[in-house]
PDB file of C-alpha atoms in Angstrom:
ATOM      1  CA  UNK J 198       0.000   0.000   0.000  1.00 54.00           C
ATOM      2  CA  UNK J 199       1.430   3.537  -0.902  1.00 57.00           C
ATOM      3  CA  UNK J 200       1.211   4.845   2.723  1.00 53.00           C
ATOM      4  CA  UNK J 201       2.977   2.409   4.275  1.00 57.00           C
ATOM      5  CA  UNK J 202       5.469   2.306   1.292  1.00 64.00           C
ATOM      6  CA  UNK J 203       6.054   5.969   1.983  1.00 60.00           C
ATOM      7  CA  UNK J 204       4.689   6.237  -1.764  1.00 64.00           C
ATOM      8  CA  UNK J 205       1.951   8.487  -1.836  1.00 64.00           C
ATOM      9  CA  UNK J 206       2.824  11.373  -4.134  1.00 71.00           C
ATOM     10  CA  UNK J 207       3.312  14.853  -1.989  1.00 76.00           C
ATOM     11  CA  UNK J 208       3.432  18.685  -3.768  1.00 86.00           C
ATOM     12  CA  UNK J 209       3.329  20.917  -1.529  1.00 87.00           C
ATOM     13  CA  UNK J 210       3.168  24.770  -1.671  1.00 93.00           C
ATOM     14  CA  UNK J 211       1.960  27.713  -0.130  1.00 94.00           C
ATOM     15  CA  UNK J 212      -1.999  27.582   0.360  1.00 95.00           C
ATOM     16  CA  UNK J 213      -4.300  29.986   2.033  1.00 96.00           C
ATOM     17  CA  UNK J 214      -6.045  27.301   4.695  1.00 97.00           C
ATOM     18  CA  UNK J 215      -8.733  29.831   5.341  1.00 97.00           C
ATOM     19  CA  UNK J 216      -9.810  30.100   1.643  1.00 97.00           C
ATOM     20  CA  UNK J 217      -9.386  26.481   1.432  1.00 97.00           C
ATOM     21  CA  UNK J 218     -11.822  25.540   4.445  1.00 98.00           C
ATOM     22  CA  UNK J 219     -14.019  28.194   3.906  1.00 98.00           C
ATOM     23  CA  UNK J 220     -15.051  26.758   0.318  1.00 97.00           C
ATOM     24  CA  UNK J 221     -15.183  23.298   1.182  1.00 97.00           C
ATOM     25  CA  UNK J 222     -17.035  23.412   3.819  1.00 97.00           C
ATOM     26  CA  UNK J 223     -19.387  26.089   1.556  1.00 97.00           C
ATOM     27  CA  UNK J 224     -19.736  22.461  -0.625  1.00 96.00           C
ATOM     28  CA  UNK J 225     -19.955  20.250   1.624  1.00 96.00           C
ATOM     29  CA  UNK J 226     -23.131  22.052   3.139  1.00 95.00           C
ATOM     30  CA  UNK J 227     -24.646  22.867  -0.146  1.00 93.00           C
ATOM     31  CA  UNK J 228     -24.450  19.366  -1.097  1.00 92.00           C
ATOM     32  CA  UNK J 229     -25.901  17.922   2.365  1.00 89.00           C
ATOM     33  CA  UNK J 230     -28.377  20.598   2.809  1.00 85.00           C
ATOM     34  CA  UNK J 231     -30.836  17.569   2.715  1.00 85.00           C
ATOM     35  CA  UNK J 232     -29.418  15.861   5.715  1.00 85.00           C
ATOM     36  CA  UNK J 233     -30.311  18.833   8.438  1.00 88.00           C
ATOM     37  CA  UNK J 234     -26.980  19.312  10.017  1.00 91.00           C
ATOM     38  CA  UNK J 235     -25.705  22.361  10.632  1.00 94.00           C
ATOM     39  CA  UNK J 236     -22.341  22.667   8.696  1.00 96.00           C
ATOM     40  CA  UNK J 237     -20.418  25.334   9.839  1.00 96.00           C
ATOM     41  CA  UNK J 238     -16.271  27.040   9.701  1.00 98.00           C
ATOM     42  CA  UNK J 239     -15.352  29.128  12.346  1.00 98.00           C
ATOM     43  CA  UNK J 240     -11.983  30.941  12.663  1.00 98.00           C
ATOM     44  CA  UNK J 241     -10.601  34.007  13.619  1.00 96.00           C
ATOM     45  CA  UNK J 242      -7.705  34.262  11.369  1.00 92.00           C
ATOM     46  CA  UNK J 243      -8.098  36.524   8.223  1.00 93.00           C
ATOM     47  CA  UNK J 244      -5.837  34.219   5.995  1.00 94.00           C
ATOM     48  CA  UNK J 245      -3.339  31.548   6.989  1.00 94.00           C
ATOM     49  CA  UNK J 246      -0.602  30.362   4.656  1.00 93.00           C
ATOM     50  CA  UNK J 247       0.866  27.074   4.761  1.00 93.00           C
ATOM     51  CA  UNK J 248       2.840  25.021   3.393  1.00 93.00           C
ATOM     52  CA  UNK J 249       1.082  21.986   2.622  1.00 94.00           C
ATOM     53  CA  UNK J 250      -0.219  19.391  -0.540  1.00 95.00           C
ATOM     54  CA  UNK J 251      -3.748  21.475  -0.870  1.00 95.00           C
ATOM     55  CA  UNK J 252      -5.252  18.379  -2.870  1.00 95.00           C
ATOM     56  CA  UNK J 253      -4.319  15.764   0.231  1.00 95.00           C
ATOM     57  CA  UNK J 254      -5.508  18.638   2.929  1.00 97.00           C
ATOM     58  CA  UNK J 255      -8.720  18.446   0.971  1.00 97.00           C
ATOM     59  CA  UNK J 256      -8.999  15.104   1.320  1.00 96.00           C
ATOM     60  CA  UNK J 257      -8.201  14.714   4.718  1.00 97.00           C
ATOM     61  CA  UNK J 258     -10.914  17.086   5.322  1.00 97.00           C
ATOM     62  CA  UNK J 259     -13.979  15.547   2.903  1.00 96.00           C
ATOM     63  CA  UNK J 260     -12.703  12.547   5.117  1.00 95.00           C
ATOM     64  CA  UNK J 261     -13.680  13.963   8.102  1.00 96.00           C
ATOM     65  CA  UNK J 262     -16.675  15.392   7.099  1.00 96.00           C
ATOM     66  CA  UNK J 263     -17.834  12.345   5.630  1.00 93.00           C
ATOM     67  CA  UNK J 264     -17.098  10.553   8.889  1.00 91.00           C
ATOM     68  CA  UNK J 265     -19.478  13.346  10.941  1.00 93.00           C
ATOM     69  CA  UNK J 266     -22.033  13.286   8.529  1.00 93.00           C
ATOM     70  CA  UNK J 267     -22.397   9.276   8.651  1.00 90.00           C
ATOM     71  CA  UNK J 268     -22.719   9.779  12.564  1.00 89.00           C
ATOM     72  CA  UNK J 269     -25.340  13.070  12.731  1.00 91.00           C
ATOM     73  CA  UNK J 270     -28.716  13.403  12.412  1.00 89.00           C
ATOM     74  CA  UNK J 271     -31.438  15.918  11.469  1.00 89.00           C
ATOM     75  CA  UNK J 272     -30.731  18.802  14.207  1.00 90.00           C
ATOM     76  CA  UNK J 273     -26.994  18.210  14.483  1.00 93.00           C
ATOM     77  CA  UNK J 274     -24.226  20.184  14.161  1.00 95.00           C
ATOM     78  CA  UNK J 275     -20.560  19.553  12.515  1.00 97.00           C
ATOM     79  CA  UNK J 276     -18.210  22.690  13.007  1.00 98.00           C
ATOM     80  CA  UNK J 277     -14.491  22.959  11.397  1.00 98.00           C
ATOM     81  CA  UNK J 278     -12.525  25.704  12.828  1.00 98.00           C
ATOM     82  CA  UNK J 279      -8.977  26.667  11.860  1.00 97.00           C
ATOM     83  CA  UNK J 280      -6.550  28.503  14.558  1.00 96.00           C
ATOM     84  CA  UNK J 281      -2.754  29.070  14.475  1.00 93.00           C
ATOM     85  CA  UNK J 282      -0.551  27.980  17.829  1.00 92.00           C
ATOM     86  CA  UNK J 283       2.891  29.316  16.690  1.00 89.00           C
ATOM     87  CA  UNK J 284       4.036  28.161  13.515  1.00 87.00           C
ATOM     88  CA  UNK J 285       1.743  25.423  13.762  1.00 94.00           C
ATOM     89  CA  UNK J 286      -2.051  25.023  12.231  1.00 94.00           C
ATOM     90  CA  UNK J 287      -4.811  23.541  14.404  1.00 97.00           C
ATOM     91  CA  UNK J 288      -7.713  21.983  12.450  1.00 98.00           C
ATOM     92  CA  UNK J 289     -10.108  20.933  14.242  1.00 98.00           C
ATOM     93  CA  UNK J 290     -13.653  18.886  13.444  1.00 97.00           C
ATOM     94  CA  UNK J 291     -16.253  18.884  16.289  1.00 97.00           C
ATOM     95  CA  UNK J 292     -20.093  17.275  16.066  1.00 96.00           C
ATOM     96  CA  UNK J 293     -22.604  16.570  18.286  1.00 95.00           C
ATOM     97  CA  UNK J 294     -23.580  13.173  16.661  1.00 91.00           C
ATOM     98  CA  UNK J 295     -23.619   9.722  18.241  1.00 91.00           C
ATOM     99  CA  UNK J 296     -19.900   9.505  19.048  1.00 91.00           C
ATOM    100  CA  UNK J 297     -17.812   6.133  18.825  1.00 87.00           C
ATOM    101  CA  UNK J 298     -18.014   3.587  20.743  1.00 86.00           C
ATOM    102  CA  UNK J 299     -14.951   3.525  23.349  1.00 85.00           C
ATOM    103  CA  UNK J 300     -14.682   0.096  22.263  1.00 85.00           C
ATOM    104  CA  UNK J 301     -13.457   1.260  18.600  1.00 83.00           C
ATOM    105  CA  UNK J 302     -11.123   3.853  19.181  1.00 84.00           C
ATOM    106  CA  UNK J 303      -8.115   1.748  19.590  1.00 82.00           C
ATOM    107  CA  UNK J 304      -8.633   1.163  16.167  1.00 82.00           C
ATOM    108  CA  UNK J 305      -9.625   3.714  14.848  1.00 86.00           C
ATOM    109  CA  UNK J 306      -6.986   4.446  12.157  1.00 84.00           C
ATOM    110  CA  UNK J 307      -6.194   0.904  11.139  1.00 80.00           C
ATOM    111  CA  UNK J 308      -6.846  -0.361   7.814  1.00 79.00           C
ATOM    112  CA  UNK J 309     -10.031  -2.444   8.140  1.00 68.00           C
ATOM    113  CA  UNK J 310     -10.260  -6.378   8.232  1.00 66.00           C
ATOM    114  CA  UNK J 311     -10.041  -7.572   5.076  1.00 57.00           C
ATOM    115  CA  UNK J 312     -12.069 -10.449   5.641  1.00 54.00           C
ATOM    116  CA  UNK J 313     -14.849  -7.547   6.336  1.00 48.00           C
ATOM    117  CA  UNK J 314     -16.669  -5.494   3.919  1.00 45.00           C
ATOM    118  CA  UNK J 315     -17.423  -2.202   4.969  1.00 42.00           C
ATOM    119  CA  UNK J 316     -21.205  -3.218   4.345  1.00 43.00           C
ATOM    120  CA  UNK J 317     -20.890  -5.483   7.000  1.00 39.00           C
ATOM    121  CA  UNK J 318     -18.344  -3.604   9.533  1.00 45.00           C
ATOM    122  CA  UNK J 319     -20.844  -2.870  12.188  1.00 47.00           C
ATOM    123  CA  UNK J 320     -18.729  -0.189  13.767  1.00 48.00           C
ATOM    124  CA  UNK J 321     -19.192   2.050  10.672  1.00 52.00           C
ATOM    125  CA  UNK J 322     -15.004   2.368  10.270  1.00 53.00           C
ATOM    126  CA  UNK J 323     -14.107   2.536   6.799  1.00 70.00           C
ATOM    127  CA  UNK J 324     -10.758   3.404   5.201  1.00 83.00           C
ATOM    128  CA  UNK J 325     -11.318   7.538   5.490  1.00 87.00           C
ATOM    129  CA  UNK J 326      -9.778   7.171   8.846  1.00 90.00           C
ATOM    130  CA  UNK J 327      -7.110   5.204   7.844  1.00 90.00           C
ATOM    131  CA  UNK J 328      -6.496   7.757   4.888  1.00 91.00           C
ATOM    132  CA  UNK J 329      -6.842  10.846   6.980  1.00 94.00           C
ATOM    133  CA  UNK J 330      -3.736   9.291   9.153  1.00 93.00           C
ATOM    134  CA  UNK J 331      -1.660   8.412   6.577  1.00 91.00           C
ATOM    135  CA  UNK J 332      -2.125  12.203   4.968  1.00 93.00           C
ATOM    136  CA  UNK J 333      -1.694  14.168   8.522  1.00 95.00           C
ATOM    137  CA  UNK J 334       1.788  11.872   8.586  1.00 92.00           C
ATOM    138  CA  UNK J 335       3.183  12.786   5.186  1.00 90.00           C
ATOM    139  CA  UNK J 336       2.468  16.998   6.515  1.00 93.00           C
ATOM    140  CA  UNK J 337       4.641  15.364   9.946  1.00 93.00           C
ATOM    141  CA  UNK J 338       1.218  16.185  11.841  1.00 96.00           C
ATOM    142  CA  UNK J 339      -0.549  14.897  14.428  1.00 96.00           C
ATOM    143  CA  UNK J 340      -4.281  13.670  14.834  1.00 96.00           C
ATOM    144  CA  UNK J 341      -5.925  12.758  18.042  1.00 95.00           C
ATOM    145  CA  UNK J 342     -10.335  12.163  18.639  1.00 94.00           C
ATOM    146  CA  UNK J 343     -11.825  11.848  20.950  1.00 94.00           C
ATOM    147  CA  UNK J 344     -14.909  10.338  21.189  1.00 92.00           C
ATOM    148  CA  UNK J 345     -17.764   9.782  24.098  1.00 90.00           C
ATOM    149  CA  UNK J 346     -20.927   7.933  23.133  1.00 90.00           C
ATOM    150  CA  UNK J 347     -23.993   9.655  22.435  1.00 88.00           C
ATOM    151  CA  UNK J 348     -22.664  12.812  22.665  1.00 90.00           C
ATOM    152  CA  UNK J 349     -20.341  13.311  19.606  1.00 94.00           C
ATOM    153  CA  UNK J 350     -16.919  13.694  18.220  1.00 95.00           C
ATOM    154  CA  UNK J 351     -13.660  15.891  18.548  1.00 97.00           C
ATOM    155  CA  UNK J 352     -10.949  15.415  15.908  1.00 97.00           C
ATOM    156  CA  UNK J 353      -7.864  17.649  16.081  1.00 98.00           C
ATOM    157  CA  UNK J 354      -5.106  17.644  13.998  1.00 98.00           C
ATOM    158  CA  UNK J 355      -1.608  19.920  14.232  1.00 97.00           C
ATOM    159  CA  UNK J 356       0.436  20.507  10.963  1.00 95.00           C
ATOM    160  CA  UNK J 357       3.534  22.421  10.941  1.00 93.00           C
ATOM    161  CA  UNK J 358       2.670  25.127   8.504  1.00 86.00           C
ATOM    162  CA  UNK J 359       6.271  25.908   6.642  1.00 81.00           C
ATOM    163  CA  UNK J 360       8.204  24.366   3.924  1.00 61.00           C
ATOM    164  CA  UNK J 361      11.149  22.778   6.222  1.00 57.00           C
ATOM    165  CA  UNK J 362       8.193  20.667   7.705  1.00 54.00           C
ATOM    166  CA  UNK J 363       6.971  18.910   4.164  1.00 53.00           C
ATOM    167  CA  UNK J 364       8.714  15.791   3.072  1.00 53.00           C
ATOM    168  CA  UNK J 365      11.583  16.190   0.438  1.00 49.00           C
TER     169      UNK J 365
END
């Protein structure tokens, strides 16, 4: 697999994170205005350049959106908010959905069983997760959730934001 391999093709350059939240999550509503969350980007920066792969930051983020929009309801709310601690860029994906069961957070970003299609995986845990990890290590990030049952989800993660940080 590419991730483990160390494979997965990186260009990074200078984006505007604000810009690129702020749309996304513009699309991500428009497109699930039929499920009655409440989609939302909060952040108090003006603009926020980093140095990142745009196209794997987008997917990291679909990924997580996709994960909080499997787990909400009608009446919900999913909120990404972007702030800055140093040189480093906090992105952070909170909901007030149904939360994972403590249970399956040990494995949370492991590749699922093969012998089980995701059809069948009762815990909802798909490859997204999996993904999301293996793009937050190529930036030399972090991610961390937590989780509490019935009451929703916290996902953080912390990029460096300059060039010396992104893989050679």
């Amino acid at each position: 697999d590419l991730i483990e391999r160390g494979e997965l093709p990186f260009s990074h350059m200078p984006t505007n994170i604000v810009t690129l939240c702020s749309e996304l999550t513009d699309t991500v509503s428009r497109l699930c205005n039929n499920s009655g969350a409440k989609i939302n980007f909060t952040t108090e920066e003006p603009e926020f350049i980093a140095v990142v792969d745009s196209s794997k930051i987008e997917q990291l983020l679909l990924n997580l959106f996709a994960n909080s929009l499997q787990h909400t309801t009608s009446g919900n709310s999913i909120t990404l908010s972007l702030s800055r601690l140093g040189n480093r860029l906090i992105i952070s994906m909170d909901d007030d959905g149904e939360g994972i069961p403590p249970e399956a957070l040990s494995d949370i970003f492991s590749i699922p069983d093969d012998n089980n299609t995701l059809d069948l995986n009762p815990s909802g845990i798909g490859l997204g997760l999996y993904i999301s990890f293996g793009i937050v290590q190529l930036h030399k990030g972090v991610i961390l959730i937590e989780s509490h049952e019935g009451s929703g989800t916290r996902v953080r993660v912390m990029l460096p934001t300059d060039e010396d940080a992104a893989p050679k």
